[in-house]
Coordinates of C-alpha atoms in Angstrom, one line a residue:
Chain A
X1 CA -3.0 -19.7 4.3
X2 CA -5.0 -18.3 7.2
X3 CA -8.1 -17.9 4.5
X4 CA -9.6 -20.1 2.0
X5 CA -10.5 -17.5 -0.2
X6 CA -13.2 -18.5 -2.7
X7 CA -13.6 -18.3 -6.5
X8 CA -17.1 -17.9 -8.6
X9 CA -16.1 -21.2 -10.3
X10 CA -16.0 -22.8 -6.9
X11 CA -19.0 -22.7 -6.3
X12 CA -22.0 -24.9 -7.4
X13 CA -24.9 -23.6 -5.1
X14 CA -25.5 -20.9 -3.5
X15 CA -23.7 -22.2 -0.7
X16 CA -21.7 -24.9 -1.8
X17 CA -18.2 -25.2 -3.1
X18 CA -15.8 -28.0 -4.8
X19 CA -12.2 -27.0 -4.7
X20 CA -9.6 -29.3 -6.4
X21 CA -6.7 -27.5 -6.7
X22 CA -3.8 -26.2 -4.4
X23 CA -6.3 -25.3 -2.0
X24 CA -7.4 -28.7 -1.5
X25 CA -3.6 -30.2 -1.3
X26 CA -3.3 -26.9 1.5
X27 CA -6.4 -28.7 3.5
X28 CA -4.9 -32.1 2.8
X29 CA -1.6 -31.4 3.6
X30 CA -1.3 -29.0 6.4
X31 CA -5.0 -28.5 8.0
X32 CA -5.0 -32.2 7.9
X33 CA -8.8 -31.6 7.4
X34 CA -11.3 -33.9 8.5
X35 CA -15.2 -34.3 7.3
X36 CA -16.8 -32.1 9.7
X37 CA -13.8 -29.6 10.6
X38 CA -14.7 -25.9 10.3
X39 CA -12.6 -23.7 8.1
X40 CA -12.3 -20.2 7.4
X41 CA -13.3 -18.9 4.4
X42 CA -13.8 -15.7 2.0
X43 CA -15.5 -15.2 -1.3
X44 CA -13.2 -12.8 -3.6
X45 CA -14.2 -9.2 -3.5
X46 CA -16.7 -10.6 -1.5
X47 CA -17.9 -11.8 2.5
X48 CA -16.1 -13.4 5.5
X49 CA -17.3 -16.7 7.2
X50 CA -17.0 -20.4 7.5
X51 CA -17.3 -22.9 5.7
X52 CA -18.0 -27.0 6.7
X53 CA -16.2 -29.6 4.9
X54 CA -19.0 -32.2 4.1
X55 CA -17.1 -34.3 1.7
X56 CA -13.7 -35.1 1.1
X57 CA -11.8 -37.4 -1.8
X58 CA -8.4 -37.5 -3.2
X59 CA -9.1 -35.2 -6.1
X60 CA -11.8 -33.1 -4.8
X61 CA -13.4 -31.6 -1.2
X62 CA -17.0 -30.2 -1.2
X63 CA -17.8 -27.4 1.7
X64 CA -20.9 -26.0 3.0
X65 CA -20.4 -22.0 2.7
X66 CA -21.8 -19.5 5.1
X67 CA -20.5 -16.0 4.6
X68 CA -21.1 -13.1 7.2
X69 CA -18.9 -10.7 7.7
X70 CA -17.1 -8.1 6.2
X71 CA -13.2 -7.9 5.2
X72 CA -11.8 -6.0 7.4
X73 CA -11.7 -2.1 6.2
X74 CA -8.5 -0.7 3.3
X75 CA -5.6 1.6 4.0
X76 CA -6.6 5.1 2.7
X77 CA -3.8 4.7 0.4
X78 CA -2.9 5.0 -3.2
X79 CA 0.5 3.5 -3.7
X80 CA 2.9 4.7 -6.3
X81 CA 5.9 1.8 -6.8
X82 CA 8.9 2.3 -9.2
X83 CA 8.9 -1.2 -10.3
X84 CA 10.9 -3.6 -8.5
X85 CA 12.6 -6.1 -10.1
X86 CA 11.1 -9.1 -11.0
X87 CA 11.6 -11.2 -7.9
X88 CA 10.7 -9.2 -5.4
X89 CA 8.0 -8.1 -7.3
X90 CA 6.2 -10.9 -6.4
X91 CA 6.7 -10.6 -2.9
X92 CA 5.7 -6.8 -2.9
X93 CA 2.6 -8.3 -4.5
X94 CA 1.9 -10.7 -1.6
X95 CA 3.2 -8.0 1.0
X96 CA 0.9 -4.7 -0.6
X97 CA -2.4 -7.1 -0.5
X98 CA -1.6 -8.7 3.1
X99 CA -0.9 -4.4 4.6
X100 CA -4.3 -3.7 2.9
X101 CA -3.5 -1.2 0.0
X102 CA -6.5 -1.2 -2.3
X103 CA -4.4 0.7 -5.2
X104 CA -0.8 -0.2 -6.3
X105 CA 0.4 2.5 -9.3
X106 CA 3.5 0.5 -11.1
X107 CA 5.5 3.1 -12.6
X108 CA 8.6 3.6 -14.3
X109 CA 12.0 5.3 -13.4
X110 CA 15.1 5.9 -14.9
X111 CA 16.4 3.6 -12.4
X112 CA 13.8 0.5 -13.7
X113 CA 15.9 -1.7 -15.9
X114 CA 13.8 -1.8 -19.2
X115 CA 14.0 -5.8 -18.6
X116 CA 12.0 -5.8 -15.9
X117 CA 8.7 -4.6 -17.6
X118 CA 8.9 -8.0 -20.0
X119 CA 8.8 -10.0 -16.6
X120 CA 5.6 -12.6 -16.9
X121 CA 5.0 -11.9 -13.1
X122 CA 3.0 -8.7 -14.6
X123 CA 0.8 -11.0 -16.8
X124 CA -2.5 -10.2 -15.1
X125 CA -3.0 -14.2 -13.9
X126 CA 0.5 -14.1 -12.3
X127 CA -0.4 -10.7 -10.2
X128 CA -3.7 -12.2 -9.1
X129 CA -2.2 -15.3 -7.6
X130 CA 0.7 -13.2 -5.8
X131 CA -1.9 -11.1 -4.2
X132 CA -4.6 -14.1 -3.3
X133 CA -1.6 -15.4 -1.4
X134 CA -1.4 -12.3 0.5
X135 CA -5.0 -11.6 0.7
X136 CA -4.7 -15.3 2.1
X137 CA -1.9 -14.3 4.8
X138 CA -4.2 -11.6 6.0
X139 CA -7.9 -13.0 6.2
X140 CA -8.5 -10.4 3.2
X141 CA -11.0 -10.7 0.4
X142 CA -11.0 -7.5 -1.7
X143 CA -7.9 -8.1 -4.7
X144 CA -6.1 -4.4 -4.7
X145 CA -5.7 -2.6 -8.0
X146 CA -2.9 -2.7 -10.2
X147 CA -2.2 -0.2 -12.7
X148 CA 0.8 -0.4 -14.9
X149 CA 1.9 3.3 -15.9
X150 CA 5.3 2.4 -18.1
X151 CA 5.7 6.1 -18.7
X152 CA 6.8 8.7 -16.0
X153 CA 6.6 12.0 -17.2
X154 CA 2.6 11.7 -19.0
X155 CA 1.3 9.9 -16.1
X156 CA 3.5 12.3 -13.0
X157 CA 2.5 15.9 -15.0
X158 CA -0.9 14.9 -16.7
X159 CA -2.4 12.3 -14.2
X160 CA -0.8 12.4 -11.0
X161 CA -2.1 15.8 -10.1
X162 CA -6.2 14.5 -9.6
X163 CA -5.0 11.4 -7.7
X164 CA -3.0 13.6 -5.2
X165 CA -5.6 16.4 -4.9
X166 CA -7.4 16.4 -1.6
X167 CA -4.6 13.9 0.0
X168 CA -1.6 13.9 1.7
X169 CA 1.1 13.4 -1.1
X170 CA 4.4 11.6 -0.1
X171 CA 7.3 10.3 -1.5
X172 CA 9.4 8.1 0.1
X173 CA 13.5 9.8 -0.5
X174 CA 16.1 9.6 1.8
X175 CA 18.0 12.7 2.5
X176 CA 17.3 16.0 4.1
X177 CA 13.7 15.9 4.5
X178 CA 11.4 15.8 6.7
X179 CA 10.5 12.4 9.0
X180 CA 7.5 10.7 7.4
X181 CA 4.6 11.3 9.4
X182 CA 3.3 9.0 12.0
X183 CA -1.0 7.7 12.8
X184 CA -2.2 10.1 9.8
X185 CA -6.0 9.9 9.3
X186 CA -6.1 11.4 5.8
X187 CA -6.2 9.5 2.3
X188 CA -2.3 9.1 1.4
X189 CA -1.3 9.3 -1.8
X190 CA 2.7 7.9 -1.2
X191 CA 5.4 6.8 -4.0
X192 CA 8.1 4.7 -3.3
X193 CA 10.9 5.0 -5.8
X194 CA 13.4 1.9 -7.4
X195 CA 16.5 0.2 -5.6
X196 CA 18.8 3.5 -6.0
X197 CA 16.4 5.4 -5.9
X198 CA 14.0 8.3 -7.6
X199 CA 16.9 10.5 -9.8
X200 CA 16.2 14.4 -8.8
X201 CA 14.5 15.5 -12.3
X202 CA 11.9 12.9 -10.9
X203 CA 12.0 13.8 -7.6
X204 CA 11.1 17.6 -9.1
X205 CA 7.9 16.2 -11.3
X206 CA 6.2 14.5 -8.2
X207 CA 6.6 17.7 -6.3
X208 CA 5.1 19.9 -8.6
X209 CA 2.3 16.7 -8.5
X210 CA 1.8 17.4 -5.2
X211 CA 4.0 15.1 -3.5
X212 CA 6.2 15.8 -0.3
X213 CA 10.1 14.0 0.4
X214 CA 9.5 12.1 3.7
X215 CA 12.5 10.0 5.0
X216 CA 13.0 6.8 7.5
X217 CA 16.2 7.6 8.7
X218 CA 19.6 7.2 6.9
X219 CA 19.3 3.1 6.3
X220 CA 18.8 2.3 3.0
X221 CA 16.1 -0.5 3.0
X222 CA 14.7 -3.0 0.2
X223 CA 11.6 -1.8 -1.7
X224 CA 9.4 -4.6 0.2
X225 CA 11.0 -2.9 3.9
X226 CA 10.6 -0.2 3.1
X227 CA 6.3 -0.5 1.5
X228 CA 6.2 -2.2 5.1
X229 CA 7.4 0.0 6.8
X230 CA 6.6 3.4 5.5
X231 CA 2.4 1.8 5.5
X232 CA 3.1 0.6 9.5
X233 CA 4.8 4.4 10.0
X234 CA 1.9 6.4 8.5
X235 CA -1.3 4.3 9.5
Chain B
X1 CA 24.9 -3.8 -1.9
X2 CA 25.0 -0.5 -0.7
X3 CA 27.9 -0.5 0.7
X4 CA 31.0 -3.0 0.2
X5 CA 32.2 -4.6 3.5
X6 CA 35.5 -5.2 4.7
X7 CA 36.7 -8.4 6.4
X8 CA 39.9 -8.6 8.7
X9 CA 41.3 -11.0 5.9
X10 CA 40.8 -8.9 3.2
X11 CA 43.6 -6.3 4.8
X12 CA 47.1 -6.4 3.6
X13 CA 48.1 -3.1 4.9
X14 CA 46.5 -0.3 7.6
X15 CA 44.6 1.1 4.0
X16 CA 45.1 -1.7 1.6
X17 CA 42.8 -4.3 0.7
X18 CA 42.5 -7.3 -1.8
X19 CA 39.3 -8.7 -2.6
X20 CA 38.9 -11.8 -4.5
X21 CA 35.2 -13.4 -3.8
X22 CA 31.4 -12.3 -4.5
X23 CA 32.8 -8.8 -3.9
X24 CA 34.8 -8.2 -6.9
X25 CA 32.6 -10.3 -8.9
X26 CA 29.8 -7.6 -7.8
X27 CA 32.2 -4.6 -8.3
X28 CA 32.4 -5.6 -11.9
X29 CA 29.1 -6.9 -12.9
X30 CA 26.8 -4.3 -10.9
X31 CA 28.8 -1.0 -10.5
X32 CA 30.9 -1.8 -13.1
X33 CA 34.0 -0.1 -11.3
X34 CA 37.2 1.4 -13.1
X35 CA 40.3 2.0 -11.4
X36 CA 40.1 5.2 -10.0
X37 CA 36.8 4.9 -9.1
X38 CA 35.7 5.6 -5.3
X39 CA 33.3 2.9 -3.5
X40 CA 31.9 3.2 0.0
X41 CA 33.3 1.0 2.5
X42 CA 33.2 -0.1 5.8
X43 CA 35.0 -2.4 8.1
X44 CA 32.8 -5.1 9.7
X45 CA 32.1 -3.9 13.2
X46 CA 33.9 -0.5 12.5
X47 CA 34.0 2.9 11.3
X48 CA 32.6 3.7 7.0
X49 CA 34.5 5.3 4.5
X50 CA 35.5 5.4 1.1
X51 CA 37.9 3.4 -0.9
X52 CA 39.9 3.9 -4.2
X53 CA 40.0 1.0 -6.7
X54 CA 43.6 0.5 -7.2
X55 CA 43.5 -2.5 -9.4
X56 CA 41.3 -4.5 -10.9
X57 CA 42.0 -7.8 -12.5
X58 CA 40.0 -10.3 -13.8
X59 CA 40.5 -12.2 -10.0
X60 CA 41.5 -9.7 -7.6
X61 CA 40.9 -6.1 -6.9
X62 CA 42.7 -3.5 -4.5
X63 CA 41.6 -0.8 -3.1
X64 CA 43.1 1.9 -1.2
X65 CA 40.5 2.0 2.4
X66 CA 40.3 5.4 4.1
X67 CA 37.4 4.9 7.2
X68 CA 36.0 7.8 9.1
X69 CA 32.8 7.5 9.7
X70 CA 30.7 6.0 12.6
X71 CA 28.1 3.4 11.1
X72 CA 24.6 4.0 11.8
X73 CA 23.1 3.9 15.4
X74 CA 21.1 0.7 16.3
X75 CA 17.4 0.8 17.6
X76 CA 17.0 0.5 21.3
X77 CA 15.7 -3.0 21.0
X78 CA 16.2 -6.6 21.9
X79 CA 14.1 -8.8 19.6
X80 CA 13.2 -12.3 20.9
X81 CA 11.6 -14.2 18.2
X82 CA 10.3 -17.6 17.7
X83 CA 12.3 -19.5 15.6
X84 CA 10.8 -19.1 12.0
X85 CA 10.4 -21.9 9.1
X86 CA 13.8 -22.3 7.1
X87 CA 13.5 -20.1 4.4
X88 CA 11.8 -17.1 6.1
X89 CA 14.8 -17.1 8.8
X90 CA 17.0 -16.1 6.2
X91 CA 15.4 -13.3 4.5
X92 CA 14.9 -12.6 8.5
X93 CA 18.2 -12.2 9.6
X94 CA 18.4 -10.0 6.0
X95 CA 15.6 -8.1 7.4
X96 CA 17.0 -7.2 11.0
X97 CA 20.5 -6.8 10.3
X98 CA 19.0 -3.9 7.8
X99 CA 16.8 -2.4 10.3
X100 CA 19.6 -2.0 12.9
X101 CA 18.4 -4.5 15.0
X102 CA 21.1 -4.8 17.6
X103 CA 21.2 -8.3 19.5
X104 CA 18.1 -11.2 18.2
X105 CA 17.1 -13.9 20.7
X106 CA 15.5 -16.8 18.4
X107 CA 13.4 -18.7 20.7
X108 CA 11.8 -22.2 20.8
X109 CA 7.7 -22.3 20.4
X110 CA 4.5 -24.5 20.6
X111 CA 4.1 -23.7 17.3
X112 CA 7.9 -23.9 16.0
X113 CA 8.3 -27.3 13.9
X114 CA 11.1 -29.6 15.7
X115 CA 12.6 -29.8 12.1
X116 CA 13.1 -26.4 11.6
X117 CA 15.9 -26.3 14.3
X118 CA 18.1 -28.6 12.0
X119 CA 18.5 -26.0 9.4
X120 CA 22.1 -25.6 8.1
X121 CA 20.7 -22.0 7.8
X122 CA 21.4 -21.8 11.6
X123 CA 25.1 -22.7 11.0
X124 CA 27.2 -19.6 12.2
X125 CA 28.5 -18.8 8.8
X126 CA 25.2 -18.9 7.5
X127 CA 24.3 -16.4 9.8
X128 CA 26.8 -14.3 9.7
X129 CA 26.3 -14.3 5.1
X130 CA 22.7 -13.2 5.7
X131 CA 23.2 -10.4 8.3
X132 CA 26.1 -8.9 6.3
X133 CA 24.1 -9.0 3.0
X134 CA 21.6 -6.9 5.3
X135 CA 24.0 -4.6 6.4
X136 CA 25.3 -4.1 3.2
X137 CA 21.7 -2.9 2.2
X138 CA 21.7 -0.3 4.9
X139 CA 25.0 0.7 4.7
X140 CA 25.4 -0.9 8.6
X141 CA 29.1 -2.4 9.0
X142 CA 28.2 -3.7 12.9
X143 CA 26.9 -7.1 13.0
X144 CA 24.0 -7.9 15.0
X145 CA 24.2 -10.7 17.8
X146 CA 22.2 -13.6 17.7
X147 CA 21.5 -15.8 20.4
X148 CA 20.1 -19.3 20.4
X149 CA 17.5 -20.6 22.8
X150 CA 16.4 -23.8 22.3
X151 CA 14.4 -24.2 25.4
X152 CA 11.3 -21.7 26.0
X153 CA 10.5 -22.5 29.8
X154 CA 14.0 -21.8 31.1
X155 CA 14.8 -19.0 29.2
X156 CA 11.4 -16.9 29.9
X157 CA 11.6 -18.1 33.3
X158 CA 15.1 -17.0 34.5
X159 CA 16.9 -14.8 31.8
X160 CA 14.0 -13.0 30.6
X161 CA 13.0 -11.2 33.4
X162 CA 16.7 -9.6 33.7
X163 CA 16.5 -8.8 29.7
X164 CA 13.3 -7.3 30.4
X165 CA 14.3 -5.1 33.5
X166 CA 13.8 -1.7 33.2
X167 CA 12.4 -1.9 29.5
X168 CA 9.1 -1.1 27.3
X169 CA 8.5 -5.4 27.3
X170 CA 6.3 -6.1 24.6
X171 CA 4.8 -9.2 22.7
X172 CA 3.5 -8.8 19.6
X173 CA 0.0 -10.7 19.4
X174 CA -3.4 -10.8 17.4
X175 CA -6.6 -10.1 19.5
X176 CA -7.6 -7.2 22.2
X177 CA -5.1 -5.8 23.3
X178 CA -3.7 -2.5 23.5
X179 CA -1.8 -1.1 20.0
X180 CA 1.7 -1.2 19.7
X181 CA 2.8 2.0 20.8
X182 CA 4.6 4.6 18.7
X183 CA 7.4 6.7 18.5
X184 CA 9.3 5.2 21.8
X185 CA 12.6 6.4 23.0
X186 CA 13.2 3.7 26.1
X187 CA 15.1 0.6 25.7
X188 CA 12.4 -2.3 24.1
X189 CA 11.9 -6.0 24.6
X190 CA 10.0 -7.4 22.0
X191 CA 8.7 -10.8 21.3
X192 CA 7.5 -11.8 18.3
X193 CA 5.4 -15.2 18.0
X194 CA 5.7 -17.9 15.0
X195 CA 3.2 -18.5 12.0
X196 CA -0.3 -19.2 14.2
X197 CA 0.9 -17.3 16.9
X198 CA 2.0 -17.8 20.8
X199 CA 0.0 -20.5 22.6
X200 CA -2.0 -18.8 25.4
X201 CA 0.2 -20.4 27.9
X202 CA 3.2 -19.2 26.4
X203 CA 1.7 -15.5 26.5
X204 CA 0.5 -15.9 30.1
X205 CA 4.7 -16.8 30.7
X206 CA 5.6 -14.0 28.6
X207 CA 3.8 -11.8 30.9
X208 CA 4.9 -12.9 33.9
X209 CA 8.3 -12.1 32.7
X210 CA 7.3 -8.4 32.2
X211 CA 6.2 -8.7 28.5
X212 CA 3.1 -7.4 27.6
X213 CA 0.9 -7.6 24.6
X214 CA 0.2 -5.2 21.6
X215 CA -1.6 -5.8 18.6
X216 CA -1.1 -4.3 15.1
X217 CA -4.5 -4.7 13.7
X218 CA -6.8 -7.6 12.3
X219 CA -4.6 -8.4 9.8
X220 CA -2.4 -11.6 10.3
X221 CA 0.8 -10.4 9.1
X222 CA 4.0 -12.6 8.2
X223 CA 6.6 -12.9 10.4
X224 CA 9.0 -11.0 8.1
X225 CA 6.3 -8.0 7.6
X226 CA 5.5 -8.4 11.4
X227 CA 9.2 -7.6 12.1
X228 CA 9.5 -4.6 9.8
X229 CA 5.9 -3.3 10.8
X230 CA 6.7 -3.4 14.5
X231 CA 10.0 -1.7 14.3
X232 CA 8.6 0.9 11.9
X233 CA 5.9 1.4 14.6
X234 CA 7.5 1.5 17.4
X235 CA 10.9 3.4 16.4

């Protein structure tokens, strides 16, 4: 946890908070936080700054908040994901909000096992605390997007089109393609297909969507590699 | 598993092997094979191929092995990096076995926990299960070294200026610095620091041994993502 990051609920002035949950074991337990110690701090969706730790018990730690600055600035991304399965969906959560992508598109493939969209890690609390940790990791404040689109075709032919106009549209495929760009400066809009990979009747419908085959070479990597390293490639 | 690979053990004949452990447990639950069926193969620290299931049994398999191909070319890189916590190591050694990550140097730090250099997951076995479920995923058969290095002075001091000779040296590290280049084609030495980062006195040795620092943006990154972001960048 490089960053405290705030709730609404914390707070009980304008710029004071109480924090009694794992955020207060975190200061306990490995800041080793003293009265008087200066931590970072962030409100959600919100300002940067610091915060003073005036008061602190066993079962609760009061701060005095000042925020200042600004999270640091989005990728100009949206992100199309075939959903991973459950575990590592978790730590693409984490992973997506500490790279900075303000929009994550979870979609389905034939090559999603329909078991994975039951999961409870896509019950909206359990995506929120996956992505505060890697907001946390980061010094990030602003939670990404998540949209769940559980079918292909109406979302790739009827939707897809207007959120690829105007950008560069990728898709992430190994094969014969080109090499995914490098230091682009355009809005992205970039899908990343399942462990196995998009099937070539899908590959077809983001095309005519707008989006472009890119490859990384001929390793095959997991789905949180390769959102990691696509994101480092093109920004 | 991407690819299934073959140990010296497992080979009863020049094209004949038996496979009895998590293997043929995976050859039946996850690609549900059928004799006759062709799998891709490759010999650990040789050439891929292709191999005909034979016979399957409830505990052993066979499979008639016919290799051909070279494995996948390795980046240009040695990777020193400070030792990281337990469980992050192993999804580590996952990580650069997958990225074709030749030789890792894992490397004391200020900010490396004493404890963390009694983990069992620094037994060689345990090495050697996590880099070959990482080749597996990239369809790599050659294993990647990895060297220990308990002691930073020493190491920085009088090997790492020889490792360094005649390469990009590079340290990845937070703060105002120049970015991490892209798109290189000479031989790297990269260091990458542990959770909080190198101590300045540690980058001030780095440098003197012909490192010098990038940065990858304001973002504090994990040391898994750090990995896979740098290598992405840079390759």
């Amino acid at each position: 946890m490089n960053l405290l990051l705030l709730e609404e609920a914390d707070f009980i002035a304008a710029d004071r908070v109480v924090l009694r949950d794992r955020r207060l074991k975190h200061m306990q337990e490995v800041h080793r936080a003293e009265v008087g110690d200066s931590l970072r701090v962030g409100r959600i969706n919100g300002l940067l700054g610091n915060a003073e730790l005036l008061r602190l018990e066993p079962h609760e730690a009061e701060l005095r908040v000042e925020l200042q600055s600004a999270p640091p600035t989005k990728l100009p991304l949206t992100l199309l994901l075939a959903l991973p399965r459950p575990k590592m969906l978790r730590r693409v959560f984490q992973t997506v909000a500490t790279m900075g992508v303000p929009k994550v598109i979870l979609l389905n493939s034939y090559r999603v096992e329909k078991s994975f969209w039951q999961t409870p890690f896509l019950e909206p609390e359990a995506i929120r605390e996956q992505l505060i940790l890697g907001l946390e990791q980061a010094r990030d404040s602003v939670l990404p997007e998540i949209v769940i689109e559980k079918r292909f075709k109406p979302f790739v032919e009827d939707r897809l089109p207007q959120i690829a106009l105007d950008t560069l549209g990728l898709v992430g495929h190994p094969g014969d393609f080109p090499a995914c760009p490098r230091a682009v400066t355009e809005q992205v809009t970039l899908a990343i297909g399942p462990e196995g990979g998009w099937i070539p009747y899908e590959i077809d419908l983001l095309r005519q969507s707008g989006l472009q085959p890119v490859q990384l070479g001929e390793r095959i990597l997991r789905v949180e590699t390769a959102v990691t390293a696509l994101l480092a490639r093109l920004f």
